[in-house]
Amino acid sequence: MTEASNARFNTEALSWDTNPDVQRATALAHTAYLARLPSDPAILSTYDVLDLGCGTGLLSLALAPAVRSVTAVDPAEGMIDALRTKLSSQAQEEEEGKEPIRNVLPVCALLQDPDDPLLATDPVTNSPRPNRRFDLAVSHLVLHHVPDLRSFFRTVHGCLAPGGRLMVTDFENFGPDARKFHPESKMDGVERHGLRRDEMQALLEEVGFVDVSVETAFELEKKVETEPGSGVMGPTVVFPFLICQGRKAG
């Protein structure tokens, strides 16, 4: 991500979870992921997951109860601080009889190397595991902020264990209206107005993923500006979201 993206997300971190569009999109993405992952809890509970661009951890925390561990990575310190606060404030919930989440590790980093030592800590044992690899990599509403998708996916491919899976979700570039997903005041750090199906299919195959598929995962109805730059939210547009999947051979 760019410095513009980081600056924006650091500023918005404290209010991020109050955005109903963020909450709805994350819930829909979570449902889409679970529908495509093993339904047998005994299998899914062995998965070590890498969540790239995790933000405040909405998706990480939703996935955590079903998997072995989640390493939640984001370059915006404000977002990671918000996730750390959530994890550290579970004492009260534990007193109320709720099971605390202990298998999520927040990492503030712009990941560019699969062997980054920040990924080496096992969230469950809190012990180092050099050259650690993951069973599943996810990323939600992040790709439209990534300048170089080819480099990003090469890094993700390197982070996966043989047979590991990739699942990423973002809105589709379905035409001129796709630009309306962001108000004009929030265009800093937006690298593309959604994903193109054919480009994503070709890119994932190019970097080495097999069993690649790109399909509609869900639709999100969202209010957009009445006029670009007006700041007045009025009409709604239905934004299709793609889920792009692949597997590392082995």
C-alpha positions as a printed NumPy array, in Angstrom:
array([[  0.   ,   0.   ,   0.   ],
       [  1.031,   3.605,  -0.48 ],
       [  1.763,   6.227,   2.159],
       [ -1.518,   7.896,   1.197],
       [ -3.42 ,   4.715,   2.023],
       [ -1.626,   4.3  ,   5.351],
       [ -2.282,   7.896,   6.349],
       [ -5.976,   7.541,   5.558],
       [ -6.379,   4.257,   7.434],
       [ -4.443,   5.48 ,  10.459],
       [ -6.858,   8.395,  10.638],
       [ -9.959,   6.231,  10.211],
       [ -8.925,   3.346,  12.469],
       [-10.86 ,   4.432,  15.567],
       [-14.127,   4.846,  13.659],
       [-13.629,   2.014,  11.15 ],
       [-15.881,  -0.493,  12.881],
       [-18.771,   2.002,  13.078],
       [-19.162,   1.985,   9.288],
       [-22.135,  -0.276,   8.477],
       [-20.861,  -0.893,   4.929],
       [-17.573,  -2.215,   6.342],
       [-19.434,  -4.47 ,   8.76 ],
       [-21.808,  -5.832,   6.107],
       [-19.092,  -6.402,   3.521],
       [-16.924,  -8.228,   6.042],
       [-19.794, -10.433,   7.201],
       [-20.631, -11.319,   3.588],
       [-16.975, -12.073,   2.828],
       [-16.707, -14.271,   5.923],
       [-19.751, -16.236,   4.787],
       [-18.296, -16.582,   1.285],
       [-14.993, -17.917,   2.642],
       [-16.628, -20.449,   4.958],
       [-18.827, -21.703,   2.112],
       [-15.681, -22.589,   0.148],
       [-13.553, -23.988,   2.976],
       [-13.761, -27.534,   4.361],
       [-17.046, -28.067,   6.186],
       [-15.444, -30.606,   8.529],
       [-14.414, -28.685,  11.686],
       [-11.673, -31.221,  12.373],
       [ -9.962, -30.211,   9.123],
       [-10.565, -26.475,   9.271],
       [ -9.365, -26.321,  12.871],
       [ -5.856, -27.279,  11.691],
       [ -5.528, -24.243,   9.388],
       [ -2.969, -21.522,  10.021],
       [ -4.355, -18.427,   8.293],
       [ -2.644, -15.283,   7.006],
       [ -4.952, -12.249,   6.781],
       [ -3.33 ,  -9.524,   4.673],
       [ -4.618,  -5.99 ,   5.103],
       [ -6.545,  -7.088,   8.173],
       [ -7.53 ,  -3.593,   9.282],
       [ -9.072,  -3.653,  12.753],
       [ -9.339,  -7.433,  12.564],
       [-13.013,  -7.85 ,  11.748],
       [-12.395, -10.783,   9.404],
       [ -9.515, -12.199,  11.464],
       [-11.639, -12.331,  14.597],
       [-14.571, -13.845,  12.697],
       [-12.382, -16.635,  11.286],
       [-10.419, -17.285,  14.484],
       [-12.878, -19.618,  16.269],
       [-12.916, -22.022,  13.307],
       [ -9.167, -22.259,  12.596],
       [ -5.955, -23.028,  14.459],
       [ -4.466, -19.543,  14.172],
       [ -4.667, -16.213,  12.364],
       [ -1.669, -13.991,  11.684],
       [ -3.266, -10.598,  10.999],
       [ -1.05 ,  -8.221,   9.014],
       [ -1.623,  -4.564,   8.163],
       [  0.815,  -1.719,   7.352],
       [ -1.342,   0.897,   9.117],
       [ -0.272,   1.127,  12.743],
       [ -3.602,   2.653,  13.747],
       [ -5.483,  -0.388,  12.451],
       [ -3.176,  -2.846,  14.218],
       [ -3.444,  -0.827,  17.442],
       [ -7.237,  -1.114,  17.202],
       [ -6.966,  -4.893,  16.834],
       [ -4.543,  -5.119,  19.756],
       [ -6.992,  -3.131,  21.869],
       [ -9.79 ,  -5.556,  21.014],
       [ -7.65 ,  -8.537,  21.977],
       [ -6.426,  -6.984,  25.222],
       [ -9.915,  -5.92 ,  26.303],
       [-11.273,  -9.449,  26.445],
       [-10.787,  -9.803,  30.221],
       [-14.248,  -8.42 ,  30.871],
       [-15.796, -10.764,  28.322],
       [-13.993, -13.7  ,  29.936],
       [-15.499, -12.73 ,  33.296],
       [-18.91 , -12.805,  31.614],
       [-18.312, -16.383,  30.491],
       [-17.358, -15.66 ,  26.889],
       [-14.447, -17.57 ,  25.418],
       [-11.568, -15.159,  24.688],
       [ -9.747, -15.272,  21.364],
       [ -6.146, -16.3  ,  21.95 ],
       [ -5.068, -17.474,  18.504],
       [ -4.769, -14.136,  16.646],
       [ -1.404, -12.402,  16.273],
       [ -1.477,  -8.743,  15.092],
       [  1.513,  -7.754,  12.938],
       [  2.167,  -4.221,  11.712],
       [  4.098,  -4.626,   8.465],
       [  4.033,  -4.047,   4.74 ],
       [  4.683,  -7.64 ,   3.81 ],
       [  7.152,  -8.071,   0.947],
       [  9.085, -11.196,   1.967],
       [  7.572, -14.617,   2.822],
       [ 10.471, -15.104,   5.251],
       [  9.83 , -11.864,   7.105],
       [ 10.703, -12.663,  10.75 ],
       [  7.496, -10.915,  11.855],
       [  5.572, -13.888,  10.43 ],
       [  7.642, -16.476,  12.283],
       [  5.82 , -16.311,  15.637],
       [  3.176, -18.979,  16.161],
       [  0.077, -17.216,  17.553],
       [ -0.908, -20.294,  19.571],
       [  2.401, -21.157,  21.231],
       [  3.952, -17.683,  20.971],
       [  7.171, -19.43 ,  19.958],
       [  9.277, -18.862,  16.826],
       [  8.834, -21.076,  13.79 ],
       [ 11.379, -19.941,  11.188],
       [ 10.243, -20.082,   7.564],
       [  6.675, -20.526,   8.733],
       [  4.103, -21.159,   5.994],
       [  0.32 , -20.931,   5.934],
       [ -2.578, -23.157,   4.9  ],
       [ -4.78 , -20.25 ,   3.831],
       [ -4.194, -16.618,   2.852],
       [ -7.135, -14.213,   2.801],
       [ -7.477, -10.544,   1.966],
       [-10.676,  -8.508,   1.911],
       [-11.213,  -5.067,   0.363],
       [ -7.46 ,  -4.56 ,   0.055],
       [ -6.488,  -5.246,  -3.549],
       [ -7.839,  -1.969,  -4.924],
       [ -5.228,  -0.223,  -2.746],
       [ -2.248,  -2.344,  -3.866],
       [ -0.091,  -0.638,  -6.521],
       [  1.64 ,  -3.794,  -7.793],
       [ -0.674,  -6.794,  -7.667],
       [  1.832,  -9.071,  -9.388],
       [  4.42 ,  -8.502,  -6.654],
       [  1.746,  -8.827,  -3.97 ],
       [  0.569, -12.221,  -5.199],
       [  4.104, -13.509,  -5.658],
       [  4.712, -12.737,  -2.001],
       [  1.446, -14.402,  -0.974],
       [  2.286, -17.474,  -3.052],
       [  5.6  , -17.701,  -1.212],
       [  3.854, -17.472,   2.153],
       [  1.726, -20.556,   1.515],
       [  2.61 , -24.141,   2.312],
       [  2.402, -26.644,  -0.568],
       [ -1.299, -27.166,  -1.167],
       [ -2.127, -23.93 ,   0.64 ],
       [ -5.059, -21.888,  -0.593],
       [ -5.645, -18.263,  -1.534],
       [ -9.006, -16.508,  -1.138],
       [ -9.343, -12.784,  -1.752],
       [-12.429, -10.605,  -2.076],
       [-12.887,  -7.118,  -3.488],
       [-15.47 ,  -5.251,  -5.524],
       [-15.592,  -5.788,  -9.282],
       [-14.796,  -3.186, -11.917],
       [-18.123,  -3.528, -13.693],
       [-18.017,  -0.213, -15.555],
       [-18.032,   3.539, -14.875],
       [-20.237,   3.22 , -11.788],
       [-17.531,   1.183, -10.022],
       [-15.674,   4.452,  -9.356],
       [-18.557,   5.524,  -7.12 ],
       [-17.569,   2.942,  -4.492],
       [-15.399,   5.651,  -2.896],
       [-16.41 ,   9.26 ,  -2.338],
       [-14.071,  11.615,  -4.165],
       [-12.624,  12.737,  -0.811],
       [-11.335,   9.194,  -0.186],
       [ -9.588,   8.548,  -3.496],
       [ -6.082,   8.916,  -2.022],
       [ -4.448,   5.504,  -2.189],
       [ -7.088,   3.982,  -4.482],
       [ -5.087,   2.279,  -7.231],
       [ -7.985,   0.823,  -9.22 ],
       [-11.758,   0.975,  -9.166],
       [-12.345,  -2.697,  -8.549],
       [-11.038,  -5.929, -10.033],
       [-11.409,  -7.239, -13.571],
       [-12.22 , -10.944, -13.844],
       [ -9.998, -11.809, -16.783],
       [ -7.038,  -9.856, -15.387],
       [ -7.258, -11.582, -12.009],
       [ -7.525, -15.037, -13.574],
       [ -4.459, -14.425, -15.744],
       [ -2.448, -12.805, -12.943],
       [ -2.959, -15.597, -10.408],
       [ -2.019, -18.212, -12.98 ],
       [  1.041, -16.188, -14.012],
       [  2.482, -16.083, -10.484],
       [  2.064, -19.84 , -10.062],
       [ -1.353, -20.559,  -8.579],
       [ -3.277, -23.576,  -9.847],
       [ -6.998, -24.368,  -9.749],
       [ -7.658, -20.653, -10.179],
       [-11.233, -19.411, -10.18 ],
       [-12.778, -15.944, -10.197],
       [-16.49 , -15.649,  -9.497],
       [-19.1  , -13.417,  -7.907],
       [-19.176, -13.98 ,  -4.165],
       [-21.908, -11.55 ,  -3.13 ],
       [-23.387,  -8.127,  -3.834],
       [-23.285,  -5.056,  -1.599],
       [-25.818,  -2.259,  -1.923],
       [-24.102,   0.961,  -0.945],
       [-25.019,   4.651,  -0.894],
       [-22.904,   6.81 ,  -3.201],
       [-22.451,  10.521,  -3.736],
       [-25.254,  12.358,  -5.538],
       [-22.543,  14.121,  -7.561],
       [-18.805,  13.354,  -7.562],
       [-17.176,  15.408,  -4.83 ],
       [-20.426,  16.735,  -3.364],
       [-20.059,  14.776,  -0.137],
       [-23.835,  14.271,  -0.192],
       [-24.756,  10.601,  -0.049],
       [-28.017,   9.722,  -1.707],
       [-28.62 ,   7.053,  -4.356],
       [-27.565,   3.449,  -3.917],
       [-25.533,   1.298,  -6.284],
       [-25.246,  -2.488,  -6.146],
       [-21.565,  -3.458,  -6.163],
       [-20.719,  -7.062,  -7.107],
       [-17.816,  -8.532,  -5.149],
       [-15.474, -11.097,  -6.656],
       [-13.817, -13.938,  -4.818],
       [-10.531, -14.968,  -6.426],
       [ -9.196, -18.37 ,  -5.449],
       [ -6.116, -20.394,  -6.17 ],
       [ -3.916, -23.115,  -4.708],
       [ -0.169, -23.513,  -4.381],
       [  0.851, -26.718,  -6.106],
       [  2.275, -29.503,  -3.989]])
